[in-house]
Amino acid sequence: MKVGHATHVGLVRDHNEDALYVGRRLWVVADGMGGHAAGEVASREALAVIARLDSEAPVDRARVVAACEEASSELIRQARRHLGRRGMATTVTGVVAPDASGAWLVFNVGDSRTYRLAGGRLTQVTVDHSEVQALLDRGLLTPEEARSHPMRNIVTQCLGSPLAPNPDVFFVILAPGDRLLLCSDGLSGMVADDVIATLLGRGDDPQATAEALVEAAVAGGGRDNVTVIVIEADAGDASALHPPTSEAEDHGSAA
Ligand code: CA
C-alpha cells in the first residue's frame, strides 16, 4: 500500500490536540480532549498504547478491544496522577493491514472517522459514537441538520472515560487503487463529503491527497485541528505480508 498523512493546528486553536500514528501495518488518528495541554497528552498517550498492535499478527477484534481498554486505563491513571490532566480523553480511529483473508480491519471510538473510496464512490465505514449520530439513528435529524447541530461535538464514547470503551470493528475488502481515509472531525466537520470524494479520487498520490484535504479544511475556516491519513491499496497488500499457501500456489496465484 501507499500512505500519505498530514495534520494542521487550524486557524483558531492554540495547539494541535490531534495525533496520528503511521506504522508498518497499523495507522491511527486520535483527537484529544481536555483543558490546557491535556488533549495533546491524551491523544499521544493513547496512540503509544494502541501502536503496540503494529507488531502483532494477527490483529483481531479482541486485540483491538483490549488495546483500546488498555489505552483508556492508561489515560485514567495519568489523569489521577496529574491534576492538570483530569478529564482528559481522546477519540480514535484506526486501520490494520489485511491478513491472509484479505480484509482490512477498521475500528473507531468516538467521532474520528474512516471512509472508503471504491470505484469513485465515497462511503463512511465507521459510525460516530456521538449524540448527533444517536439522533440521526432515531430519525430525529437530517444529515444536513446534523452538520450544524449544537451538540455535534459531543461524543458518547471516548478513551479516558470511566466507562469501558466499546470500539466498533469493521472488515473492509479493497481492490487495488481503492483508498481509505482516516480523519479527525476537523476534516469531516469542515469539508463536505462531495469535496472529500473529489480530492480523494482525483488521482494525486496519497501524500499530495492528504495535504490537499488538510488545506481544504483550513481554507474552509480551520475552526478545529485537522488530521488525515490516506492509504491506497495495491495488489500485493495481503500476499506480501502472508506468503500464499501451497494450496494457493496450486491455483497459480504465487507468481
Ligand atoms: Ca476535533
Coordinates of C-alpha atoms and ligand atoms in Angstrom, one line a residue:
M1 CA 0.0 0.0 0.0
K2 CA 1.0 3.7 -0.4
V3 CA 0.3 6.0 2.5
G4 CA 0.2 9.8 3.0
H5 CA -0.6 11.9 6.1
A6 CA -0.9 15.5 7.2
T7 CA -2.0 17.4 10.2
H8 CA -2.6 21.1 10.9
V9 CA -3.5 23.1 14.0
G10 CA -6.1 25.1 12.1
L11 CA -6.7 28.9 12.3
V12 CA -8.4 29.1 15.7
R13 CA -6.8 26.8 18.2
D14 CA -3.6 27.5 20.1
H15 CA -2.3 23.9 19.8
N16 CA -2.9 20.7 18.0
E17 CA -4.6 18.1 20.1
D18 CA -4.9 15.6 17.3
A19 CA -2.2 12.9 16.9
L20 CA -1.5 10.3 14.3
Y21 CA 0.4 7.0 14.1
V22 CA 1.8 5.8 10.8
G23 CA 3.2 2.4 11.2
R24 CA 4.1 -0.7 9.2
R25 CA 0.7 -2.2 9.1
L26 CA -1.3 0.0 11.5
W27 CA -2.5 3.6 11.0
V28 CA -4.4 5.6 13.6
V29 CA -5.8 9.1 14.1
A30 CA -6.7 10.4 17.6
D31 CA -8.5 13.6 18.6
G32 CA -7.7 14.6 22.1
M33 CA -9.9 16.5 24.6
G34 CA -9.1 18.2 27.9
G35 CA -8.2 21.6 29.3
H36 CA -4.8 23.2 28.9
A37 CA -2.5 20.8 27.1
A38 CA -4.2 17.7 28.3
G39 CA -5.9 16.9 25.0
E40 CA -2.5 16.7 23.4
V41 CA -1.3 14.3 26.1
A42 CA -4.4 12.2 25.8
S43 CA -4.2 11.6 22.0
R44 CA -0.4 11.0 22.1
E45 CA -0.5 8.6 25.1
A46 CA -3.4 6.6 23.7
L47 CA -1.6 6.1 20.4
A48 CA 1.5 5.0 22.3
V49 CA -0.5 2.1 23.7
I50 CA -2.5 1.3 20.6
A51 CA 0.7 1.3 18.5
R52 CA 1.7 -2.0 20.1
L53 CA -0.8 -3.6 17.7
D54 CA 1.6 -2.8 14.9
S55 CA 4.0 -5.5 15.8
E56 CA 1.3 -8.1 16.5
A57 CA -0.2 -10.6 14.0
P58 CA -2.9 -11.4 13.6
V59 CA -4.8 -8.4 15.0
D60 CA -8.4 -9.4 15.6
R61 CA -11.4 -7.8 17.2
A62 CA -10.4 -9.0 20.7
R63 CA -7.0 -7.4 20.4
V64 CA -8.4 -4.1 19.2
V65 CA -10.9 -4.1 22.1
A66 CA -8.1 -4.9 24.6
A67 CA -5.7 -2.2 23.2
C68 CA -8.5 0.4 23.5
E69 CA -9.2 -0.7 27.0
E70 CA -5.5 -0.5 27.9
A71 CA -5.2 2.9 26.4
S72 CA -8.3 4.2 28.2
S73 CA -7.0 2.8 31.6
E74 CA -3.6 4.5 31.0
L75 CA -5.3 7.9 30.4
I76 CA -7.3 7.4 33.6
R77 CA -4.1 6.5 35.6
Q78 CA -2.3 9.6 34.3
A79 CA -5.3 11.8 35.0
R80 CA -5.3 10.7 38.6
R81 CA -1.6 11.4 38.9
H82 CA -1.6 14.9 37.3
L83 CA -4.1 17.5 38.4
G84 CA -3.9 19.3 35.0
R85 CA -4.8 16.1 33.1
R86 CA -8.1 15.4 34.9
G87 CA -10.8 14.6 32.5
M88 CA -8.5 14.2 29.5
A89 CA -9.8 11.8 26.8
T90 CA -9.5 11.1 23.1
T91 CA -11.3 9.6 20.2
V92 CA -9.6 7.2 17.9
T93 CA -10.0 5.6 14.5
G94 CA -7.6 3.0 13.1
V95 CA -6.9 0.7 10.2
V96 CA -4.9 -2.6 10.3
A97 CA -3.5 -4.0 7.0
P98 CA -5.1 -7.2 5.7
D99 CA -4.2 -10.6 6.9
A100 CA -4.4 -13.7 4.8
S101 CA -8.1 -13.3 4.4
G102 CA -7.5 -10.0 2.5
A103 CA -9.8 -8.0 4.8
W104 CA -8.7 -4.7 6.2
L105 CA -9.7 -4.1 9.8
V106 CA -11.2 -0.7 10.7
F107 CA -12.1 0.4 14.2
N108 CA -13.3 3.6 16.0
V109 CA -14.2 5.0 19.3
G110 CA -15.9 8.4 19.2
D111 CA -16.3 10.6 16.1
S112 CA -13.0 10.3 14.3
R113 CA -13.9 8.6 11.1
T114 CA -12.6 6.2 8.4
Y115 CA -14.0 6.5 4.9
R116 CA -13.5 4.3 1.9
L117 CA -13.3 5.4 -1.7
A118 CA -14.0 2.5 -4.0
G119 CA -14.8 2.8 -7.7
G120 CA -15.0 6.6 -7.3
R121 CA -17.7 6.3 -4.6
L122 CA -17.1 7.6 -1.1
T123 CA -18.7 5.8 1.9
Q124 CA -18.3 6.3 5.6
V125 CA -17.1 3.0 7.1
T126 CA -17.2 4.0 10.8
V127 CA -20.3 5.1 12.6
D128 CA -19.8 8.0 15.0
H129 CA -20.3 7.4 18.7
S130 CA -21.9 10.8 19.2
E131 CA -25.2 12.4 20.4
V132 CA -25.9 13.7 16.9
Q133 CA -25.5 10.2 15.4
A134 CA -27.9 8.9 18.0
L135 CA -30.5 11.5 16.9
L136 CA -29.8 10.6 13.3
D137 CA -30.3 6.9 14.1
R138 CA -33.7 7.7 15.6
G139 CA -34.7 9.8 12.5
L140 CA -34.9 13.0 14.6
L141 CA -32.3 14.8 12.4
T142 CA -31.4 15.0 8.7
P143 CA -27.7 14.7 7.8
E144 CA -27.8 18.4 6.9
E145 CA -29.2 19.4 10.3
A146 CA -26.6 17.2 11.9
R147 CA -23.7 19.1 10.4
S148 CA -24.6 22.3 12.2
H149 CA -26.2 20.9 15.3
P150 CA -25.1 22.5 18.6
M151 CA -24.4 19.0 20.0
R152 CA -22.3 17.8 17.1
N153 CA -19.1 17.7 19.1
I154 CA -20.5 15.6 22.0
V155 CA -19.2 12.1 21.8
T156 CA -20.9 9.2 23.6
Q157 CA -17.7 7.1 23.8
C158 CA -14.0 8.1 24.2
L159 CA -10.8 6.7 25.7
G160 CA -10.2 8.1 29.1
S161 CA -13.8 7.9 30.2
P162 CA -14.6 5.8 33.3
L163 CA -17.0 3.8 31.1
A164 CA -15.0 1.0 29.3
P165 CA -14.7 1.7 25.6
N166 CA -16.7 -0.5 23.2
P167 CA -15.0 0.0 19.9
D168 CA -16.7 -0.8 16.7
V169 CA -14.7 -3.1 14.4
F170 CA -15.4 -3.4 10.6
F171 CA -13.8 -5.5 7.9
V172 CA -13.3 -4.0 4.5
I173 CA -12.2 -5.5 1.2
L174 CA -10.3 -3.1 -1.1
A175 CA -9.4 -3.5 -4.7
P176 CA -6.0 -2.2 -5.9
G177 CA -6.4 1.6 -6.2
D178 CA -9.2 1.8 -3.6
R179 CA -8.4 4.2 -0.7
L180 CA -9.1 4.5 3.0
L181 CA -9.2 8.0 4.6
L182 CA -8.8 8.3 8.4
C183 CA -9.6 11.7 9.8
S184 CA -10.4 13.8 12.8
D185 CA -13.7 15.8 12.8
G186 CA -11.6 18.9 11.9
L187 CA -11.9 17.5 8.3
S188 CA -15.4 15.9 8.3
G189 CA -16.9 18.9 10.1
M190 CA -15.3 21.5 7.8
V191 CA -15.3 19.9 4.3
A192 CA -18.4 18.5 2.6
D193 CA -18.4 14.8 1.6
D194 CA -18.5 15.6 -2.1
V195 CA -15.4 17.7 -1.8
I196 CA -13.7 15.0 0.2
A197 CA -14.6 12.5 -2.6
T198 CA -13.3 14.7 -5.3
L199 CA -10.0 15.4 -3.6
L200 CA -9.6 11.7 -2.6
G201 CA -10.4 10.5 -6.1
R202 CA -8.7 12.9 -8.5
G203 CA -5.5 10.8 -8.9
D204 CA -3.0 12.6 -6.7
D205 CA -0.6 10.4 -4.8
P206 CA -1.7 9.7 -1.2
Q207 CA 0.7 12.3 0.3
A208 CA -0.5 15.1 -2.0
T209 CA -4.1 14.0 -1.3
A210 CA -3.6 14.2 2.4
E211 CA -2.1 17.7 2.1
A212 CA -4.9 18.8 -0.2
L213 CA -7.6 17.6 2.3
V214 CA -6.0 19.4 5.2
E215 CA -5.6 22.6 3.0
A216 CA -9.4 22.4 2.2
A217 CA -10.3 22.2 5.9
V218 CA -8.1 25.2 6.7
A219 CA -9.4 27.1 3.7
G220 CA -12.9 26.3 4.9
G221 CA -12.3 28.2 8.2
G222 CA -9.9 25.9 10.1
R223 CA -12.0 26.1 13.2
D224 CA -10.5 22.9 14.6
N225 CA -7.3 20.8 14.4
V226 CA -7.4 18.7 11.3
T227 CA -5.6 15.3 10.7
V228 CA -5.8 12.9 7.9
I229 CA -4.1 9.6 6.8
V230 CA -4.7 8.4 3.2
I231 CA -4.0 4.7 2.4
E232 CA -4.1 3.3 -1.1
A233 CA -4.4 -0.4 -1.6
D234 CA -2.2 -2.2 -4.1
A235 CA -2.2 -5.7 -5.5
G236 CA 0.4 -7.0 -3.1
D237 CA -1.1 -6.0 0.3
A238 CA -2.3 -9.3 1.5
S239 CA 0.1 -11.6 -0.2
A240 CA 3.2 -9.6 0.7
L241 CA 2.6 -10.0 4.4
H242 CA 1.4 -13.6 4.2
P243 CA 3.1 -15.6 1.5
P244 CA 0.5 -17.8 -0.3
T245 CA 0.0 -21.3 1.0
S246 CA 0.8 -24.2 -1.2
E247 CA -2.9 -24.6 -1.9
A248 CA -2.9 -21.1 -3.3
E249 CA 0.2 -22.0 -5.4
D250 CA -1.7 -24.9 -6.8
H251 CA -4.2 -22.4 -8.1
G252 CA -1.5 -20.3 -9.8
S253 CA -1.6 -17.2 -7.6
A254 CA 2.0 -17.4 -6.3
A255 CA 3.6 -15.7 -9.4
Ligands
CA1 CA -11.6 17.8 16.8

